[in-house]
Amino acid sequence: MAMPETTSTANRRGPIVVSRHGKPALDRTAGPRLDWRQYKDWWARYEESPLAEGQVAPPDLMEAVKDADLVFASGRIRAQETAARAAPHMAAEHDPVFNEAPLPPPMLPRVRYLPKTWNILARAAWLNGHALDGESVVQARLRAMDAAQKLHEASEDAKVYLAAHGWFNRMLRPELKKLGWRCVRDGGDSYWSFRVYEYR
């Protein structure tokens, strides 16, 4: 992994703006209640779903990224549409390295929950090593390292905007810090929220 440049050799970098996507069309708070297999199918549909209709990017996000030199989005439609609405001046590069960390449900028999409850259970199980047939937490952390490195390299003499996902954006934070970035604006993890990172 590349080490941060020394002050004497560093070029101007960034800033980097990282946002979560807007509200998806598929509502995790809606019923019906699902068993774990049905939730797995629901999550697969969610991963392919666009944004809910009628959304526009918040003015503060649009202001923050209006002069971005490079725009990235994950491989998911909801992130791509977010980037297009927040930074309409530039087409985003779509890259699955920025995709959300998976949510494999624990195989609990004879229980049915709303998707929002399965989200919590699946994240806890995943963080404890449960992956089903998907990406493990160890693999996702390595991907977060690669994603942070991509943003770092892109930021040389450039302002960078990434539209991605709530949990994966959190995973990026420590990796960006290792590369010399600090979060100077933390907007949280709600839909359309964003963080701003400055180098050193």
PDB file of C-alpha atoms in Angstrom:
ATOM      1  CA  MET A   1       0.000   0.000   0.000  1.00  0.00           C
ATOM      2  CA  ALA A   2       1.310   3.448  -0.891  1.00  0.00           C
ATOM      3  CA  MET A   3       2.461   5.633   1.967  1.00  0.00           C
ATOM      4  CA  PRO A   4       1.420   9.289   2.297  1.00  0.00           C
ATOM      5  CA  GLU A   5       3.836  11.671   0.604  1.00  0.00           C
ATOM      6  CA  THR A   6       6.166  13.767   2.687  1.00  0.00           C
ATOM      7  CA  THR A   7       5.396  17.465   2.842  1.00  0.00           C
ATOM      8  CA  SER A   8       8.318  18.290   0.558  1.00  0.00           C
ATOM      9  CA  THR A   9       7.138  16.010  -2.259  1.00  0.00           C
ATOM     10  CA  ALA A  10       3.374  16.275  -1.938  1.00  0.00           C
ATOM     11  CA  ASN A  11       1.380  17.894  -4.738  1.00  0.00           C
ATOM     12  CA  ARG A  12      -1.881  19.652  -4.091  1.00  0.00           C
ATOM     13  CA  ARG A  13      -4.544  17.054  -3.473  1.00  0.00           C
ATOM     14  CA  GLY A  14      -8.298  17.105  -3.229  1.00  0.00           C
ATOM     15  CA  PRO A  15     -10.480  17.796  -1.545  1.00  0.00           C
ATOM     16  CA  ILE A  16     -12.503  14.580  -1.701  1.00  0.00           C
ATOM     17  CA  VAL A  17     -16.267  14.696  -1.188  1.00  0.00           C
ATOM     18  CA  VAL A  18     -17.976  11.372  -0.399  1.00  0.00           C
ATOM     19  CA  SER A  19     -21.774  11.156  -0.307  1.00  0.00           C
ATOM     20  CA  ARG A  20     -24.342   8.515   0.352  1.00  0.00           C
ATOM     21  CA  HIS A  21     -26.917   7.912  -2.358  1.00  0.00           C
ATOM     22  CA  GLY A  22     -30.440   9.306  -2.273  1.00  0.00           C
ATOM     23  CA  LYS A  23     -33.504   7.422  -1.108  1.00  0.00           C
ATOM     24  CA  PRO A  24     -33.971   4.197  -3.102  1.00  0.00           C
ATOM     25  CA  ALA A  25     -37.224   3.224  -4.756  1.00  0.00           C
ATOM     26  CA  LEU A  26     -37.355  -0.018  -2.758  1.00  0.00           C
ATOM     27  CA  ASP A  27     -38.430   0.861   0.781  1.00  0.00           C
ATOM     28  CA  ARG A  28     -36.761  -1.125   3.560  1.00  0.00           C
ATOM     29  CA  THR A  29     -39.400   0.009   6.073  1.00  0.00           C
ATOM     30  CA  ALA A  30     -42.290  -1.430   4.068  1.00  0.00           C
ATOM     31  CA  GLY A  31     -43.824  -4.875   4.460  1.00  0.00           C
ATOM     32  CA  PRO A  32     -44.502  -7.657   4.106  1.00  0.00           C
ATOM     33  CA  ARG A  33     -42.408  -9.464   6.678  1.00  0.00           C
ATOM     34  CA  LEU A  34     -39.919 -11.866   5.138  1.00  0.00           C
ATOM     35  CA  ASP A  35     -38.080 -15.015   6.095  1.00  0.00           C
ATOM     36  CA  TRP A  36     -34.311 -15.066   5.594  1.00  0.00           C
ATOM     37  CA  ARG A  37     -34.458 -16.496   2.077  1.00  0.00           C
ATOM     38  CA  GLN A  38     -37.029 -13.911   1.011  1.00  0.00           C
ATOM     39  CA  TYR A  39     -34.881 -11.162   2.501  1.00  0.00           C
ATOM     40  CA  LYS A  40     -31.881 -12.398   0.525  1.00  0.00           C
ATOM     41  CA  ASP A  41     -33.988 -12.020  -2.636  1.00  0.00           C
ATOM     42  CA  TRP A  42     -35.188  -8.596  -1.452  1.00  0.00           C
ATOM     43  CA  TRP A  43     -31.611  -7.412  -0.959  1.00  0.00           C
ATOM     44  CA  ALA A  44     -30.691  -8.562  -4.471  1.00  0.00           C
ATOM     45  CA  ARG A  45     -33.598  -6.485  -5.836  1.00  0.00           C
ATOM     46  CA  TYR A  46     -32.569  -3.519  -3.676  1.00  0.00           C
ATOM     47  CA  GLU A  47     -29.061  -3.665  -5.111  1.00  0.00           C
ATOM     48  CA  GLU A  48     -30.559  -3.240  -8.600  1.00  0.00           C
ATOM     49  CA  SER A  49     -33.131  -0.583  -7.694  1.00  0.00           C
ATOM     50  CA  PRO A  50     -32.978   3.076  -8.772  1.00  0.00           C
ATOM     51  CA  LEU A  51     -33.733   6.121  -6.663  1.00  0.00           C
ATOM     52  CA  ALA A  52     -37.302   6.857  -5.651  1.00  0.00           C
ATOM     53  CA  GLU A  53     -39.005   9.240  -8.065  1.00  0.00           C
ATOM     54  CA  GLY A  54     -39.055  12.986  -7.624  1.00  0.00           C
ATOM     55  CA  GLN A  55     -35.785  13.457  -5.765  1.00  0.00           C
ATOM     56  CA  VAL A  56     -33.343  16.261  -6.339  1.00  0.00           C
ATOM     57  CA  ALA A  57     -29.921  16.613  -4.765  1.00  0.00           C
ATOM     58  CA  PRO A  58     -29.805  18.926  -1.734  1.00  0.00           C
ATOM     59  CA  PRO A  59     -28.394  22.400  -2.457  1.00  0.00           C
ATOM     60  CA  ASP A  60     -25.512  22.009   0.010  1.00  0.00           C
ATOM     61  CA  LEU A  61     -24.310  18.830  -1.721  1.00  0.00           C
ATOM     62  CA  MET A  62     -24.619  20.386  -5.167  1.00  0.00           C
ATOM     63  CA  GLU A  63     -22.687  23.428  -3.971  1.00  0.00           C
ATOM     64  CA  ALA A  64     -19.957  21.206  -2.489  1.00  0.00           C
ATOM     65  CA  VAL A  65     -19.386  19.278  -5.729  1.00  0.00           C
ATOM     66  CA  LYS A  66     -20.232  21.815  -8.443  1.00  0.00           C
ATOM     67  CA  ASP A  67     -16.541  22.284  -9.229  1.00  0.00           C
ATOM     68  CA  ALA A  68     -15.479  18.635  -8.921  1.00  0.00           C
ATOM     69  CA  ASP A  69     -12.856  17.708 -11.497  1.00  0.00           C
ATOM     70  CA  LEU A  70     -13.558  13.975 -11.270  1.00  0.00           C
ATOM     71  CA  VAL A  71     -16.781  12.187 -10.331  1.00  0.00           C
ATOM     72  CA  PHE A  72     -17.080   8.550  -9.311  1.00  0.00           C
ATOM     73  CA  ALA A  73     -20.048   6.358  -8.476  1.00  0.00           C
ATOM     74  CA  SER A  74     -20.358   2.744  -7.438  1.00  0.00           C
ATOM     75  CA  GLY A  75     -21.623   0.088  -9.791  1.00  0.00           C
ATOM     76  CA  ARG A  76     -25.161   0.459  -8.409  1.00  0.00           C
ATOM     77  CA  ILE A  77     -27.891   2.453 -10.141  1.00  0.00           C
ATOM     78  CA  ARG A  78     -28.887   4.357  -7.001  1.00  0.00           C
ATOM     79  CA  ALA A  79     -25.353   5.716  -6.613  1.00  0.00           C
ATOM     80  CA  GLN A  80     -25.037   6.504 -10.312  1.00  0.00           C
ATOM     81  CA  GLU A  81     -28.286   8.457 -10.319  1.00  0.00           C
ATOM     82  CA  THR A  82     -27.148  10.287  -7.191  1.00  0.00           C
ATOM     83  CA  ALA A  83     -23.915  11.364  -8.866  1.00  0.00           C
ATOM     84  CA  ALA A  84     -25.796  12.516 -11.967  1.00  0.00           C
ATOM     85  CA  ARG A  85     -28.172  14.675  -9.922  1.00  0.00           C
ATOM     86  CA  ALA A  86     -25.577  16.089  -7.545  1.00  0.00           C
ATOM     87  CA  ALA A  87     -22.906  16.805 -10.176  1.00  0.00           C
ATOM     88  CA  PRO A  88     -24.702  17.173 -13.527  1.00  0.00           C
ATOM     89  CA  HIS A  89     -21.717  19.002 -15.019  1.00  0.00           C
ATOM     90  CA  MET A  90     -19.690  15.807 -15.356  1.00  0.00           C
ATOM     91  CA  ALA A  91     -20.368  12.163 -16.229  1.00  0.00           C
ATOM     92  CA  ALA A  92     -19.354   9.830 -13.417  1.00  0.00           C
ATOM     93  CA  GLU A  93     -16.986   6.909 -13.755  1.00  0.00           C
ATOM     94  CA  HIS A  94     -18.820   3.825 -12.452  1.00  0.00           C
ATOM     95  CA  ASP A  95     -16.700   1.393 -10.476  1.00  0.00           C
ATOM     96  CA  PRO A  96     -17.864  -1.602  -8.385  1.00  0.00           C
ATOM     97  CA  VAL A  97     -14.903  -1.113  -6.037  1.00  0.00           C
ATOM     98  CA  PHE A  98     -17.213   1.436  -4.343  1.00  0.00           C
ATOM     99  CA  ASN A  99     -20.224  -0.918  -4.039  1.00  0.00           C
ATOM    100  CA  GLU A 100     -21.967  -1.337  -0.715  1.00  0.00           C
ATOM    101  CA  ALA A 101     -20.756  -3.980   1.712  1.00  0.00           C
ATOM    102  CA  PRO A 102     -23.065  -7.029   1.466  1.00  0.00           C
ATOM    103  CA  LEU A 103     -25.877  -7.872   3.849  1.00  0.00           C
ATOM    104  CA  PRO A 104     -26.133 -11.689   4.041  1.00  0.00           C
ATOM    105  CA  PRO A 105     -28.963 -12.628   6.393  1.00  0.00           C
ATOM    106  CA  PRO A 106     -28.382 -15.103   9.204  1.00  0.00           C
ATOM    107  CA  MET A 107     -30.242 -18.337   8.462  1.00  0.00           C
ATOM    108  CA  LEU A 108     -32.794 -18.035  11.258  1.00  0.00           C
ATOM    109  CA  PRO A 109     -35.658 -20.545  10.960  1.00  0.00           C
ATOM    110  CA  ARG A 110     -39.319 -19.752  11.538  1.00  0.00           C
ATOM    111  CA  VAL A 111     -38.924 -15.977  11.891  1.00  0.00           C
ATOM    112  CA  ARG A 112     -40.157 -13.195   9.629  1.00  0.00           C
ATOM    113  CA  TYR A 113     -39.039  -9.568   9.826  1.00  0.00           C
ATOM    114  CA  LEU A 114     -39.296  -6.349   7.881  1.00  0.00           C
ATOM    115  CA  PRO A 115     -36.292  -5.640   5.649  1.00  0.00           C
ATOM    116  CA  LYS A 116     -35.080  -2.874   7.971  1.00  0.00           C
ATOM    117  CA  THR A 117     -34.783  -5.440  10.809  1.00  0.00           C
ATOM    118  CA  TRP A 118     -33.027  -7.948   8.571  1.00  0.00           C
ATOM    119  CA  ASN A 119     -30.601  -5.171   7.594  1.00  0.00           C
ATOM    120  CA  ILE A 120     -29.522  -4.853  11.227  1.00  0.00           C
ATOM    121  CA  LEU A 121     -29.298  -8.594  11.803  1.00  0.00           C
ATOM    122  CA  ALA A 122     -27.440  -9.163   8.547  1.00  0.00           C
ATOM    123  CA  ARG A 123     -24.895  -6.424   9.235  1.00  0.00           C
ATOM    124  CA  ALA A 124     -24.192  -7.802  12.716  1.00  0.00           C
ATOM    125  CA  ALA A 125     -23.827 -11.335  11.345  1.00  0.00           C
ATOM    126  CA  TRP A 126     -21.583 -10.151   8.512  1.00  0.00           C
ATOM    127  CA  LEU A 127     -19.307  -8.248  10.880  1.00  0.00           C
ATOM    128  CA  ASN A 128     -18.935 -11.487  12.840  1.00  0.00           C
ATOM    129  CA  GLY A 129     -17.845 -13.531   9.829  1.00  0.00           C
ATOM    130  CA  HIS A 130     -21.148 -14.652   8.229  1.00  0.00           C
ATOM    131  CA  ALA A 131     -20.966 -14.251   4.456  1.00  0.00           C
ATOM    132  CA  LEU A 132     -23.198 -16.944   2.877  1.00  0.00           C
ATOM    133  CA  ASP A 133     -21.911 -17.108  -0.706  1.00  0.00           C
ATOM    134  CA  GLY A 134     -20.803 -13.464  -0.898  1.00  0.00           C
ATOM    135  CA  GLU A 135     -17.984 -11.121   0.030  1.00  0.00           C
ATOM    136  CA  SER A 136     -16.620 -11.506   3.546  1.00  0.00           C
ATOM    137  CA  VAL A 137     -15.851  -8.632   5.898  1.00  0.00           C
ATOM    138  CA  VAL A 138     -12.122  -9.285   5.397  1.00  0.00           C
ATOM    139  CA  GLN A 139     -12.516  -9.099   1.625  1.00  0.00           C
ATOM    140  CA  ALA A 140     -14.584  -5.919   1.910  1.00  0.00           C
ATOM    141  CA  ARG A 141     -11.916  -4.263   4.071  1.00  0.00           C
ATOM    142  CA  LEU A 142      -9.324  -5.051   1.426  1.00  0.00           C
ATOM    143  CA  ARG A 143     -11.668  -3.572  -1.184  1.00  0.00           C
ATOM    144  CA  ALA A 144     -12.038  -0.448   0.952  1.00  0.00           C
ATOM    145  CA  MET A 145      -8.240  -0.119   0.919  1.00  0.00           C
ATOM    146  CA  ASP A 146      -8.268  -0.324  -2.879  1.00  0.00           C
ATOM    147  CA  ALA A 147     -11.133   2.178  -3.089  1.00  0.00           C
ATOM    148  CA  ALA A 148      -9.371   4.674  -0.838  1.00  0.00           C
ATOM    149  CA  GLN A 149      -6.198   4.303  -2.890  1.00  0.00           C
ATOM    150  CA  LYS A 150      -8.157   5.003  -6.082  1.00  0.00           C
ATOM    151  CA  LEU A 151      -9.593   8.201  -4.605  1.00  0.00           C
ATOM    152  CA  HIS A 152      -6.171   9.219  -3.314  1.00  0.00           C
ATOM    153  CA  GLU A 153      -4.517   8.746  -6.688  1.00  0.00           C
ATOM    154  CA  ALA A 154      -7.351  10.550  -8.490  1.00  0.00           C
ATOM    155  CA  SER A 155      -7.081  13.538  -6.162  1.00  0.00           C
ATOM    156  CA  GLU A 156      -3.717  14.752  -7.410  1.00  0.00           C
ATOM    157  CA  ASP A 157      -4.377  18.347  -8.518  1.00  0.00           C
ATOM    158  CA  ALA A 158      -8.086  17.485  -8.641  1.00  0.00           C
ATOM    159  CA  LYS A 159     -11.242  17.820  -6.575  1.00  0.00           C
ATOM    160  CA  VAL A 160     -12.969  14.441  -6.414  1.00  0.00           C
ATOM    161  CA  TYR A 161     -16.591  13.517  -5.725  1.00  0.00           C
ATOM    162  CA  LEU A 162     -17.780   9.973  -4.958  1.00  0.00           C
ATOM    163  CA  ALA A 163     -21.415   8.902  -4.695  1.00  0.00           C
ATOM    164  CA  ALA A 164     -21.560   5.576  -2.891  1.00  0.00           C
ATOM    165  CA  HIS A 165     -23.158   3.873   0.112  1.00  0.00           C
ATOM    166  CA  GLY A 166     -23.660   4.334   3.826  1.00  0.00           C
ATOM    167  CA  TRP A 167     -21.713   1.448   5.305  1.00  0.00           C
ATOM    168  CA  PHE A 168     -18.983   1.321   2.698  1.00  0.00           C
ATOM    169  CA  ASN A 169     -18.429   5.061   3.078  1.00  0.00           C
ATOM    170  CA  ARG A 170     -17.758   4.393   6.756  1.00  0.00           C
ATOM    171  CA  MET A 171     -15.270   1.715   5.793  1.00  0.00           C
ATOM    172  CA  LEU A 172     -13.448   4.239   3.614  1.00  0.00           C
ATOM    173  CA  ARG A 173     -12.831   6.632   6.497  1.00  0.00           C
ATOM    174  CA  PRO A 174      -9.990   4.789   8.275  1.00  0.00           C
ATOM    175  CA  GLU A 175      -8.391   3.878   4.960  1.00  0.00           C
ATOM    176  CA  LEU A 176      -8.370   7.503   3.813  1.00  0.00           C
ATOM    177  CA  LYS A 177      -6.961   8.526   7.182  1.00  0.00           C
ATOM    178  CA  LYS A 178      -4.059   6.099   6.716  1.00  0.00           C
ATOM    179  CA  LEU A 179      -3.282   7.844   3.435  1.00  0.00           C
ATOM    180  CA  GLY A 180      -3.123  11.250   5.099  1.00  0.00           C
ATOM    181  CA  TRP A 181      -6.710  12.508   4.764  1.00  0.00           C
ATOM    182  CA  ARG A 182      -8.780  14.097   7.515  1.00  0.00           C
ATOM    183  CA  CYS A 183     -12.535  14.562   7.623  1.00  0.00           C
ATOM    184  CA  VAL A 184     -13.291  18.280   7.896  1.00  0.00           C
ATOM    185  CA  ARG A 185     -17.058  18.010   7.411  1.00  0.00           C
ATOM    186  CA  ASP A 186     -19.048  15.031   8.663  1.00  0.00           C
ATOM    187  CA  GLY A 187     -22.650  15.087   7.464  1.00  0.00           C
ATOM    188  CA  GLY A 188     -23.551  11.676   8.894  1.00  0.00           C
ATOM    189  CA  ASP A 189     -25.013   8.677   7.132  1.00  0.00           C
ATOM    190  CA  SER A 190     -28.528   9.639   6.013  1.00  0.00           C
ATOM    191  CA  TYR A 191     -29.597   9.697   2.369  1.00  0.00           C
ATOM    192  CA  TRP A 192     -27.797  12.448   0.407  1.00  0.00           C
ATOM    193  CA  SER A 193     -25.452  13.135   3.338  1.00  0.00           C
ATOM    194  CA  PHE A 194     -21.800  13.793   2.618  1.00  0.00           C
ATOM    195  CA  ARG A 195     -18.349  14.119   4.136  1.00  0.00           C
ATOM    196  CA  VAL A 196     -15.487  16.304   3.006  1.00  0.00           C
ATOM    197  CA  TYR A 197     -11.862  15.173   3.322  1.00  0.00           C
ATOM    198  CA  GLU A 198      -8.787  17.363   3.064  1.00  0.00           C
ATOM    199  CA  TYR A 199      -5.251  16.106   2.634  1.00  0.00           C
ATOM    200  CA  ARG A 200      -3.076  16.545   5.730  1.00  0.00           C
TER     201      ARG A 200
END
